[in-house]
Coordinates of C-alpha atoms in Angstrom, one line a residue:
M1 CA 173.8 22.8 -95.5
L2 CA 170.9 22.7 -93.0
Q3 CA 169.6 26.4 -93.1
E4 CA 167.4 25.8 -90.1
E5 CA 170.3 25.6 -87.9
F6 CA 171.5 29.0 -88.7
P7 CA 170.2 32.0 -86.6
R8 CA 169.0 33.6 -89.9
P9 CA 167.9 30.9 -92.3
D10 CA 166.7 33.5 -94.8
F11 CA 170.2 35.3 -94.9
V12 CA 172.9 32.7 -94.2
R13 CA 176.6 33.7 -94.3
P14 CA 178.3 30.3 -93.8
R15 CA 181.4 31.6 -92.0
L16 CA 180.0 32.3 -88.5
R17 CA 180.7 31.6 -85.0
M18 CA 178.0 31.3 -82.3
L19 CA 178.7 33.3 -79.0
N20 CA 175.9 31.5 -77.0
G21 CA 176.9 29.5 -74.1
R22 CA 178.5 30.3 -70.6
W23 CA 179.1 33.9 -69.9
D24 CA 180.2 35.8 -66.8
F25 CA 177.2 37.6 -65.2
D26 CA 176.5 40.1 -62.5
I27 CA 173.7 42.2 -61.1
S28 CA 174.4 45.8 -59.9
K29 CA 172.5 48.8 -58.6
S30 CA 175.2 51.0 -60.3
D31 CA 175.4 51.7 -63.9
D32 CA 179.2 52.2 -63.7
I33 CA 181.5 49.2 -62.7
S34 CA 184.8 48.0 -63.8
L35 CA 184.5 46.0 -67.0
D36 CA 187.4 43.7 -65.7
A37 CA 186.0 43.3 -62.1
P38 CA 185.1 39.8 -61.0
F39 CA 181.4 38.8 -61.8
N40 CA 179.5 36.8 -59.3
Y41 CA 177.6 34.5 -61.5
L42 CA 177.7 32.4 -64.6
I43 CA 174.8 32.6 -67.0
E44 CA 173.8 30.4 -70.0
V45 CA 173.1 32.8 -73.0
P46 CA 170.6 33.3 -74.6
Y47 CA 168.3 32.7 -71.7
L48 CA 166.7 35.4 -69.5
P49 CA 168.2 35.4 -66.0
H50 CA 164.8 34.5 -64.4
T51 CA 164.4 31.3 -66.5
A52 CA 165.6 27.8 -65.5
L53 CA 167.8 27.3 -68.5
S54 CA 169.8 30.4 -67.7
N55 CA 171.4 28.4 -64.9
L56 CA 170.3 31.1 -62.5
N57 CA 166.6 31.4 -62.0
L58 CA 167.2 34.9 -60.5
S59 CA 165.0 37.9 -60.1
V60 CA 166.7 41.0 -61.4
D61 CA 164.2 43.7 -60.5
G62 CA 165.3 47.3 -60.8
N63 CA 169.0 46.4 -61.4
F64 CA 171.6 46.8 -64.1
L65 CA 172.7 43.4 -65.8
W66 CA 176.2 42.9 -66.8
Y67 CA 177.3 40.3 -69.2
R68 CA 180.9 39.3 -70.3
K69 CA 182.3 36.9 -72.8
K70 CA 185.9 36.3 -73.6
F71 CA 186.7 34.7 -77.0
N72 CA 189.7 34.2 -79.3
I73 CA 190.2 35.6 -82.8
S74 CA 192.9 34.1 -85.0
K75 CA 195.1 36.3 -87.3
A76 CA 193.5 34.7 -90.3
E77 CA 190.0 35.7 -89.1
L78 CA 191.1 39.3 -88.8
V79 CA 191.7 39.5 -92.5
G80 CA 188.3 40.8 -93.7
T81 CA 185.1 42.0 -92.2
I82 CA 183.6 40.7 -88.9
L83 CA 180.1 41.5 -87.9
L84 CA 178.7 41.1 -84.4
N85 CA 175.0 40.2 -84.4
F86 CA 172.3 40.3 -81.8
A87 CA 169.0 38.7 -82.5
G88 CA 167.4 40.2 -79.4
V89 CA 168.2 41.7 -76.1
K90 CA 165.3 42.9 -73.9
G91 CA 166.0 46.4 -72.4
Y92 CA 168.4 49.3 -73.1
T93 CA 171.7 47.7 -74.1
E94 CA 175.3 49.2 -74.2
V95 CA 177.9 47.1 -76.0
F96 CA 181.5 47.2 -75.1
L97 CA 184.3 45.4 -77.0
N98 CA 187.8 45.4 -75.5
G99 CA 186.9 48.4 -73.4
K100 CA 185.5 50.5 -76.3
N101 CA 181.8 51.5 -76.5
L102 CA 180.5 50.1 -79.8
G103 CA 177.1 51.8 -79.2
N104 CA 173.6 51.0 -77.8
N105 CA 170.3 49.5 -78.6
M106 CA 166.8 50.3 -77.1
F107 CA 164.7 47.8 -79.0
S108 CA 163.8 44.6 -77.0
F109 CA 162.4 42.6 -80.0
A110 CA 164.3 43.9 -83.1
P111 CA 167.8 42.7 -84.1
F112 CA 170.9 44.8 -84.1
A113 CA 174.5 44.5 -85.3
F114 CA 177.9 46.2 -85.3
N115 CA 180.9 46.1 -87.7
V116 CA 183.6 45.2 -85.1
T117 CA 186.5 44.7 -87.5
D118 CA 188.5 47.6 -86.2
F119 CA 187.9 46.7 -82.5
L120 CA 189.1 43.1 -82.5
V121 CA 192.6 41.9 -81.8
E122 CA 194.5 38.7 -82.4
G123 CA 194.1 36.4 -79.4
E124 CA 191.7 37.1 -76.6
N125 CA 188.9 39.6 -76.8
T126 CA 186.4 40.7 -74.2
L127 CA 182.7 41.6 -75.0
V128 CA 180.6 43.2 -72.3
L129 CA 177.0 44.1 -72.3
K130 CA 175.2 46.5 -69.9
V131 CA 171.4 46.1 -69.9
R132 CA 168.8 48.0 -67.9
S133 CA 165.0 48.1 -68.1
L134 CA 163.4 50.6 -70.4
K135 CA 160.4 50.7 -68.1
P136 CA 161.6 50.5 -64.5
K137 CA 158.1 50.1 -63.2
A138 CA 156.8 47.4 -65.6
Y139 CA 157.9 44.0 -66.8
K140 CA 160.7 44.2 -64.3
T141 CA 162.1 40.7 -64.8
E142 CA 161.8 40.9 -68.7
I143 CA 165.3 42.2 -69.3
G144 CA 168.4 40.5 -70.6
V145 CA 169.7 38.5 -73.6
W146 CA 167.0 36.3 -75.0
Q147 CA 168.1 35.5 -78.5
N148 CA 171.2 34.4 -80.4
I149 CA 174.5 36.3 -80.4
W150 CA 177.0 35.5 -83.2
L151 CA 180.0 36.7 -85.3
E152 CA 179.8 36.6 -89.2
F153 CA 183.1 36.6 -91.2
A154 CA 183.4 38.1 -94.8
S155 CA 186.1 39.7 -96.8
K156 CA 186.6 43.5 -96.8
T157 CA 184.2 43.6 -99.6
F158 CA 180.9 42.1 -98.7
I159 CA 177.1 42.1 -99.4
E160 CA 176.0 44.7 -96.8
N161 CA 172.2 44.2 -97.3
L162 CA 169.9 42.3 -99.6
H163 CA 166.2 42.5 -100.5
V164 CA 164.8 39.5 -102.6
Q165 CA 161.3 39.3 -104.0
A166 CA 159.6 37.1 -106.5
G167 CA 157.3 38.6 -109.0
L168 CA 154.4 36.2 -109.9
K169 CA 153.2 37.8 -113.2
S170 CA 156.8 38.5 -114.6
S171 CA 158.2 35.0 -113.5
Q172 CA 161.1 36.9 -112.2
V173 CA 163.2 37.1 -109.1
F174 CA 164.3 40.7 -108.1
L175 CA 167.3 41.2 -106.0
Q176 CA 168.2 44.6 -104.6
G177 CA 171.0 45.5 -102.0
K178 CA 174.3 47.1 -101.5
I179 CA 177.9 45.9 -101.7
K180 CA 180.3 47.5 -99.1
N181 CA 183.8 48.5 -100.3
I182 CA 183.4 47.3 -103.8
L183 CA 186.5 46.9 -106.0
D184 CA 186.9 47.1 -109.8
D185 CA 186.0 44.2 -112.0
M186 CA 184.3 42.2 -109.3
K187 CA 181.7 39.5 -110.4
M188 CA 178.6 38.3 -108.8
E189 CA 177.5 34.6 -109.4
I190 CA 173.9 33.9 -108.6
S191 CA 172.5 30.3 -108.6
L192 CA 168.9 29.5 -108.4
Y193 CA 167.5 26.1 -107.1
C194 CA 164.1 24.6 -106.4
Q195 CA 163.5 21.3 -104.7
G196 CA 167.2 20.6 -104.7
K197 CA 167.6 21.0 -108.4
K198 CA 169.8 23.8 -109.9
L199 CA 167.7 25.9 -112.3
L200 CA 170.3 28.4 -113.5
T201 CA 173.6 30.0 -112.8
N202 CA 174.2 33.6 -114.0
T203 CA 177.2 35.9 -113.6
Y204 CA 177.0 39.6 -113.5
L205 CA 179.5 42.5 -113.2
A206 CA 179.1 43.5 -109.6
Q207 CA 177.9 47.0 -108.9
E208 CA 177.9 48.8 -105.5
T209 CA 174.1 49.0 -105.9
I210 CA 172.6 45.5 -106.4
N211 CA 169.6 45.6 -109.0
I212 CA 169.2 42.4 -110.6
Q213 CA 166.3 40.5 -112.2
L214 CA 166.4 36.7 -112.8
K215 CA 164.0 35.2 -115.3
V216 CA 162.8 31.9 -113.7
P217 CA 162.5 28.9 -116.0
S218 CA 159.0 27.5 -116.6
P219 CA 156.9 25.9 -114.9
L220 CA 156.8 28.1 -111.8
M221 CA 156.5 26.3 -108.5
Y222 CA 154.0 28.4 -106.5
W223 CA 154.0 28.7 -102.7
N224 CA 150.6 27.7 -101.5
P225 CA 149.1 26.8 -98.1
G226 CA 150.3 23.4 -97.2
D227 CA 152.8 23.4 -100.1
G228 CA 155.7 25.6 -99.2
N229 CA 157.6 25.6 -102.5
L230 CA 160.8 27.8 -101.9
Y231 CA 163.5 28.8 -104.4
D232 CA 166.9 28.8 -102.9
I233 CA 169.4 31.3 -104.0
K234 CA 173.2 31.1 -103.6
I235 CA 175.2 34.4 -104.2
I236 CA 179.0 34.3 -104.5
L237 CA 180.8 37.7 -104.7
K238 CA 184.2 37.2 -106.5
N239 CA 187.2 39.5 -106.9
K240 CA 189.0 40.2 -110.1
A241 CA 191.3 37.1 -109.5
G242 CA 188.4 34.9 -109.0
G243 CA 188.8 34.6 -105.2
V244 CA 185.7 34.5 -103.1
S245 CA 184.9 37.8 -101.1
D246 CA 181.5 36.8 -99.7
T247 CA 178.9 34.1 -100.0
V248 CA 175.2 34.4 -99.0
Y249 CA 172.4 31.9 -99.1
T250 CA 168.8 33.1 -99.1
Y251 CA 165.5 32.1 -100.7
C252 CA 162.2 33.5 -102.0
A253 CA 158.8 32.2 -103.0
F254 CA 156.2 32.9 -105.8
R255 CA 153.3 33.8 -103.6
E256 CA 150.9 36.6 -103.9
I257 CA 148.2 38.0 -101.4
S258 CA 145.1 39.8 -102.3
I259 CA 141.5 40.4 -101.3
V260 CA 139.0 39.0 -103.8
E261 CA 135.3 39.7 -103.1
N262 CA 136.1 40.1 -99.3
N263 CA 138.0 36.8 -99.2
I264 CA 141.8 36.5 -98.7
A265 CA 143.4 34.9 -101.6
I266 CA 146.8 33.3 -102.1
N267 CA 147.8 33.2 -105.9
G268 CA 144.3 34.2 -106.7
A269 CA 142.6 31.2 -104.9
P270 CA 140.4 32.0 -101.9
V271 CA 141.8 30.6 -98.7
F272 CA 140.1 30.3 -95.3
L273 CA 142.6 30.9 -92.4
R274 CA 142.4 28.1 -89.8
Q275 CA 144.9 29.4 -87.3
V276 CA 145.8 28.7 -83.7
R277 CA 147.4 31.2 -81.5
D278 CA 151.0 30.5 -80.4
K279 CA 152.4 32.9 -77.8
H280 CA 155.9 31.6 -78.3
I281 CA 156.5 30.5 -74.8
Y282 CA 158.6 27.6 -73.9
P283 CA 159.0 25.6 -70.7
D284 CA 162.1 26.8 -68.7
S285 CA 163.1 29.3 -71.3
K286 CA 160.1 31.8 -71.7
N287 CA 160.3 33.2 -75.2
T288 CA 163.6 31.6 -76.1
V289 CA 163.9 28.7 -78.5
S290 CA 166.4 26.3 -77.0
N291 CA 166.7 24.0 -80.1
I292 CA 165.0 23.5 -83.5
A293 CA 163.3 20.4 -82.1
Q294 CA 160.9 22.7 -80.1
I295 CA 159.9 24.5 -83.1
K296 CA 159.3 21.3 -85.1
Q297 CA 157.2 19.9 -82.2
D298 CA 154.9 23.0 -82.1
L299 CA 154.4 23.0 -85.9
S300 CA 153.7 19.3 -86.0
L301 CA 151.0 19.8 -83.4
I302 CA 149.5 22.6 -85.3
L303 CA 149.3 20.4 -88.5
K304 CA 148.0 17.3 -86.5
L305 CA 145.1 19.4 -85.3
G306 CA 144.1 20.5 -89.0
F307 CA 145.2 24.1 -88.8
N308 CA 146.7 25.7 -91.8
G309 CA 148.2 28.7 -90.0
I310 CA 149.5 30.3 -86.8
Y311 CA 148.7 33.5 -85.1
L312 CA 151.9 34.7 -83.4
E313 CA 151.2 37.0 -80.4
G314 CA 153.1 38.0 -77.4
S315 CA 156.7 38.1 -78.7
C316 CA 158.3 38.3 -82.0
P317 CA 159.1 34.8 -83.5
D318 CA 162.5 33.4 -83.9
P319 CA 163.5 33.5 -87.6
R320 CA 164.0 29.8 -87.6
Y321 CA 160.3 29.4 -86.6
L322 CA 159.4 31.5 -89.7
Y323 CA 161.7 29.4 -91.8
M324 CA 160.0 26.2 -90.8
A325 CA 156.5 27.8 -91.4
D326 CA 157.8 28.8 -94.9
K327 CA 158.8 25.3 -95.7
L328 CA 155.5 23.8 -94.6
G329 CA 153.3 26.3 -96.3
L330 CA 151.7 27.6 -93.1
L331 CA 149.8 31.0 -93.0
V332 CA 151.2 33.3 -90.3
T333 CA 149.8 36.4 -88.7
V334 CA 152.4 38.4 -86.8
A335 CA 150.7 40.4 -84.0
F336 CA 153.1 42.7 -82.4
D337 CA 150.6 43.5 -79.6
G338 CA 152.2 46.9 -79.0
L339 CA 155.4 45.2 -78.0
D340 CA 154.9 46.6 -74.4
Y341 CA 154.6 50.1 -75.5
D342 CA 152.1 52.6 -74.3
V343 CA 151.0 53.8 -77.8
D344 CA 149.0 56.7 -76.4
N345 CA 152.3 58.3 -75.4
K346 CA 153.9 60.0 -78.4
N347 CA 157.4 59.0 -77.8
D348 CA 156.4 55.3 -77.1
L349 CA 154.5 55.3 -80.4
A350 CA 157.6 56.6 -82.3
M351 CA 159.7 53.9 -80.6
L352 CA 157.2 51.2 -81.6
I353 CA 157.1 52.3 -85.2
N354 CA 161.0 52.3 -85.3
E355 CA 161.1 48.8 -83.8
I356 CA 158.4 47.4 -86.2
D357 CA 160.4 48.9 -89.0
R358 CA 163.5 46.8 -88.0
I359 CA 161.5 43.7 -87.6
I360 CA 159.8 43.9 -91.1
I361 CA 163.2 44.5 -92.6
R362 CA 164.4 41.3 -91.1
D363 CA 161.3 39.2 -91.7
Y364 CA 159.9 40.6 -95.0
R365 CA 161.4 37.6 -97.0
H366 CA 159.2 35.0 -95.3
P367 CA 156.3 34.0 -97.6
S368 CA 154.4 32.5 -94.7
I369 CA 153.6 35.9 -93.2
V370 CA 150.4 37.1 -94.7
I371 CA 149.1 39.6 -92.1
W372 CA 150.7 42.2 -89.9
S373 CA 148.8 43.3 -86.8
P374 CA 150.4 46.0 -84.8
L375 CA 147.9 46.4 -81.9
S376 CA 145.6 44.1 -79.8
N377 CA 142.6 45.0 -77.7
Y378 CA 143.2 48.8 -78.2
F379 CA 140.2 51.1 -77.3
G380 CA 142.0 54.5 -77.6
D381 CA 141.8 57.1 -80.3
K382 CA 142.7 56.8 -84.0
V383 CA 146.2 58.3 -84.0
P384 CA 148.2 55.2 -83.0
S385 CA 146.4 52.7 -85.2
T386 CA 146.2 55.0 -88.3
E387 CA 149.9 56.0 -88.0
L388 CA 151.0 52.3 -87.5
Y389 CA 148.8 51.4 -90.5
D390 CA 150.3 54.0 -92.8
F391 CA 153.9 53.1 -91.7
I392 CA 153.5 49.4 -92.2
R393 CA 151.7 49.9 -95.6
K394 CA 154.7 52.1 -96.7
C395 CA 157.2 49.3 -95.6
D396 CA 155.3 46.4 -97.1
P397 CA 152.7 47.0 -99.8
T398 CA 152.3 43.3 -100.4
R399 CA 150.7 42.0 -97.2
L400 CA 147.4 42.6 -95.3
I401 CA 147.2 44.8 -92.2
S402 CA 144.8 44.4 -89.3
S403 CA 145.5 47.6 -87.4
V404 CA 143.7 46.6 -84.2
A405 CA 142.9 43.0 -83.2
G406 CA 139.7 42.9 -81.2
G407 CA 139.5 46.6 -80.4
Y408 CA 138.3 49.9 -82.0
Q409 CA 138.4 49.6 -85.8
Y410 CA 139.7 52.8 -87.7
Y411 CA 141.8 52.5 -90.8
T412 CA 142.5 48.8 -91.7
D413 CA 142.3 46.1 -94.4
I414 CA 140.5 43.7 -92.1
Y415 CA 137.6 44.0 -89.7
D416 CA 139.1 42.2 -86.7
K417 CA 137.2 41.0 -83.8
R418 CA 137.6 38.5 -80.8
V419 CA 134.8 36.5 -79.2
F420 CA 134.9 34.3 -76.0
S421 CA 131.6 32.7 -74.8
D422 CA 130.1 29.4 -73.9
D423 CA 126.7 30.7 -74.9
Y424 CA 126.1 29.9 -78.6
E425 CA 123.5 32.5 -79.2
F426 CA 125.7 35.2 -77.8
F427 CA 128.7 34.0 -79.8
K428 CA 126.6 33.9 -82.9
E429 CA 125.4 37.4 -82.4
S430 CA 128.9 38.7 -81.7
V431 CA 130.2 37.1 -84.9
L432 CA 127.4 38.3 -87.1
Y433 CA 126.6 41.8 -85.6
A434 CA 129.2 44.4 -86.6
T435 CA 130.5 46.4 -83.6
N436 CA 133.7 48.0 -82.5
G437 CA 135.2 45.6 -80.0
P438 CA 132.9 43.4 -77.8
L439 CA 129.2 43.0 -78.5
I440 CA 127.1 45.9 -77.5
S441 CA 123.6 47.0 -78.0
P442 CA 122.7 48.9 -81.2
K443 CA 121.9 52.0 -79.0
E444 CA 125.3 51.7 -77.3
E445 CA 127.0 51.3 -80.6
E446 CA 125.3 54.3 -82.0
K447 CA 126.2 56.3 -78.9
L448 CA 129.9 55.2 -79.3
L449 CA 130.0 56.3 -82.9
K450 CA 128.7 59.7 -82.0
S451 CA 131.2 60.2 -79.3
N452 CA 134.0 58.9 -81.7
P453 CA 133.1 59.6 -85.3
D454 CA 136.5 58.4 -86.5
L455 CA 135.4 54.8 -85.8
L456 CA 134.3 52.7 -88.7
N457 CA 130.5 52.4 -88.8
Q458 CA 128.4 49.2 -89.4
D459 CA 127.9 49.8 -93.0
I460 CA 131.7 50.1 -93.5
L461 CA 132.5 47.0 -91.3
N462 CA 129.9 44.8 -93.0
D463 CA 131.7 45.5 -96.3
M464 CA 135.1 44.4 -95.0
P465 CA 136.7 41.1 -94.7
L466 CA 135.8 39.7 -91.3
Y467 CA 138.7 38.1 -89.3
I468 CA 137.9 36.3 -85.9
S469 CA 141.4 36.8 -84.4
A470 CA 140.7 35.0 -81.2
F471 CA 137.9 32.7 -79.9
G472 CA 137.9 30.1 -77.2
V473 CA 136.0 27.5 -75.5
Y474 CA 136.1 27.3 -71.7
P475 CA 139.2 25.6 -70.4
L476 CA 139.7 21.9 -70.5
E477 CA 141.1 22.0 -67.0
Q478 CA 139.7 23.9 -64.0
E479 CA 141.1 27.4 -63.7
F480 CA 140.3 30.2 -61.2
G481 CA 137.1 28.4 -60.2
I482 CA 135.8 28.0 -63.7
P483 CA 134.1 24.5 -63.9
K484 CA 136.1 21.9 -66.0
F485 CA 134.4 21.1 -69.4
Q486 CA 134.1 17.5 -70.5
E487 CA 135.6 16.6 -73.8
E488 CA 132.2 16.2 -75.4
D489 CA 131.2 19.6 -74.3
F490 CA 134.3 21.2 -75.7
L491 CA 134.0 19.3 -79.1
F492 CA 130.2 20.3 -79.3
Y493 CA 131.0 24.0 -78.9
Y494 CA 134.2 24.0 -81.1
K495 CA 132.3 22.4 -84.0
R496 CA 129.3 24.9 -83.8
Y497 CA 131.7 27.8 -83.3
T498 CA 134.0 26.9 -86.3
H499 CA 131.1 26.1 -88.6
L500 CA 129.3 29.3 -87.8
I501 CA 132.5 31.4 -88.6
K502 CA 132.9 29.6 -91.9
E503 CA 129.3 30.2 -92.9
S504 CA 129.4 33.9 -91.8
G505 CA 131.6 34.7 -94.8
A506 CA 134.6 35.5 -92.6
I507 CA 138.1 35.1 -93.9
G508 CA 139.2 33.0 -91.0
Y509 CA 139.6 32.2 -87.3
V510 CA 142.2 31.9 -84.6
Y511 CA 141.7 29.5 -81.7
A512 CA 143.2 30.6 -78.6
D513 CA 145.4 28.8 -77.7
L514 CA 147.6 26.0 -79.0
Y515 CA 149.0 25.3 -75.4
D516 CA 148.3 26.5 -71.8
S517 CA 150.3 29.2 -70.1
S518 CA 150.9 30.2 -66.6
T519 CA 147.8 32.6 -66.7
E520 CA 145.5 30.8 -69.2
G521 CA 144.1 27.3 -69.6
F522 CA 142.4 27.5 -73.0
G523 CA 145.2 25.4 -74.7
L524 CA 144.6 22.2 -76.7
Y525 CA 147.8 21.0 -75.0
D526 CA 149.3 21.6 -71.6
F527 CA 152.2 24.0 -71.3
N528 CA 154.6 21.1 -71.6
R529 CA 152.8 20.1 -74.9
N530 CA 151.1 17.0 -73.4
Q531 CA 147.9 16.1 -75.1
K532 CA 144.7 17.1 -73.1
L533 CA 142.2 15.6 -75.6
S534 CA 141.7 11.9 -76.3
D535 CA 142.9 10.7 -79.8
R536 CA 139.3 10.4 -80.9
V537 CA 138.5 14.0 -80.1
I538 CA 141.7 15.2 -81.7
L539 CA 140.6 13.5 -84.9
E540 CA 137.1 15.1 -84.7
L541 CA 138.6 18.4 -84.0
R542 CA 140.9 18.1 -87.0
A543 CA 137.9 17.2 -89.2
A544 CA 136.1 20.3 -87.9
N545 CA 139.0 22.5 -88.9
L546 CA 139.3 20.9 -92.3
E547 CA 135.7 21.4 -93.1
K548 CA 135.5 23.7 -96.2
S549 CA 134.2 27.2 -95.9
E550 CA 131.4 28.3 -98.2
N551 CA 133.7 30.4 -100.2
E552 CA 136.3 27.6 -100.6
T553 CA 133.6 25.3 -101.8
K554 CA 132.4 27.7 -104.5
Y555 CA 136.0 28.2 -105.6
L556 CA 136.6 24.5 -106.0
E557 CA 133.4 24.1 -108.0
A558 CA 134.5 26.9 -110.2
L559 CA 138.0 25.3 -110.6
E560 CA 136.4 22.0 -111.6
Q561 CA 134.5 23.8 -114.4
Q562 CA 137.6 25.6 -115.4
A563 CA 139.5 22.2 -115.6
Q564 CA 136.6 20.8 -117.7
I565 CA 136.8 23.8 -120.1
A566 CA 140.6 23.2 -120.4
K567 CA 140.1 19.5 -121.2
E568 CA 137.6 20.4 -123.9
M569 CA 140.0 23.0 -125.5
Q570 CA 142.8 20.5 -125.5
Q571 CA 140.6 18.0 -127.3
N572 CA 139.4 20.5 -129.8
Q573 CA 142.9 22.1 -130.3
Q574 CA 145.4 19.2 -130.3
S575 CA 148.2 21.5 -131.6
Q576 CA 148.0 23.8 -128.7
T577 CA 148.9 23.3 -125.0
Y578 CA 146.6 24.9 -122.5
I579 CA 148.3 25.6 -119.2
M580 CA 146.1 26.2 -116.1
Q581 CA 147.0 29.3 -114.2
P582 CA 145.5 30.3 -110.9
P583 CA 142.9 33.0 -111.1
Q584 CA 144.3 36.6 -110.8
G585 CA 143.2 38.6 -107.7
A586 CA 141.8 42.0 -107.9
N587 CA 144.6 43.6 -105.9
S588 CA 147.5 41.5 -107.0
T589 CA 150.0 43.9 -108.3
I590 CA 153.4 43.3 -106.7
Q591 CA 155.1 46.6 -105.8
M592 CA 158.8 46.6 -104.9
P593 CA 159.3 48.4 -101.6
P594 CA 162.4 50.4 -101.2
I595 CA 165.4 48.9 -99.7
Q596 CA 165.7 50.0 -96.0

């Protein structure tokens, strides 16, 4: 089974049917039309109407969008539970099935689903969506279906939700969740695999509330940067007679994040983040992944350049993207960038919090995610960033939070700043001098802190992990009158900038961007992923990225000393086996968050 081909590789129910493809489509000024009326267009789902792959390329400003799909359901498929899943629809969405209103959704980036068992009939069924903009005066064309739609089939009794987490210190896998419509004497069979090898199969008496701990055989396979060891889990729910009620595939990883002496550590080992920004934009389809090959292409470009991670900003990633990052051992920052909300508006802030809640519930299992960042370039008061920090920390106590990327710093785990300059001395001062937002003079910073005492001052910022969440070198192509840099100039600045950041004691950097967009030309590749740099410069850029930071060098030296001590102990104590374990971080306690 190729999990990467499923819409949710981290939660696969094999019996499913994709509803992507050709749908009837119409645009209307009215929010009330006959659901059976002829529609004027055909659209290819899941592409936004204004994109080329939608088959329309239409502007839909200020209108209601209507989608209609007819599909057949067999008598055999009706025996059980059928779930209708939407990975993402931009705008306020109302869903109708066979003329009945199933409900609505107002989140553009979070998934939503309905149990449609009681609304389906044998034979032909009609699914209709009505979509309108949540903000009529902004992002007018950004409405419509933009991610997968599919049906899942299970029995009447099925696994309703599941939370899986690996405990590094206990060598256990924890499973929590809920079984819907459980019957007496049901069994739950759980199999654990690693690298294709079955490690165990345990059978439990099924309970309505799932609370199971699996002891994992030694040796543990750790998930580390560049080495994405995953433990695959197969769960079979069986009835009293032994018949299968539900089957779910998921996975987990033994990976622990901590801060050790102001360094980010994975499984106790300091790691320097060498990330590149990916805005999740594709030719002809905007934010929609048209096939898994697109994801593999972008990730292969990232690895080719010597980066060990990705900064995802501008759109929430496709779960298949995160799955591939999990497998490759890439370090991911998910930057929500406010998700188009005006966070200074109380209602918008509440909406953003609710949407982030849904996204974290969906994406929590991905070990590649190491940092959540809810806001970017925010220069308002403390309420939005502190409320977002507190909420995300409650949802996920195991990852780091950068409350505001490049803006005012209030309550946060990481001091986050962004620097863009072709002047090395200015760049150096911007990196080394602690300020809230862009570099300003000490007098201006003092004035700012007096006017806004809630901001973190220099002493506090200097004691925090520094994260350069965006830096750039002027475009490789001419843009808006900016002179074109030659390759050698670009490489010269890139090497100096990255070396400076590594020597500054920072936890990492993000180069912006992996590829060009319609508005920015800082990419290392053009929008179509064509190489802009020569092969020689690519190799030198890769070498610059792979250069060890000061903290990594110190750790490797310490590890060599530890290995030497272990060798001597083995020689002196032949009857004992000395097993190397990664150093334990200061903040490494795994806490089990509540099931949402």
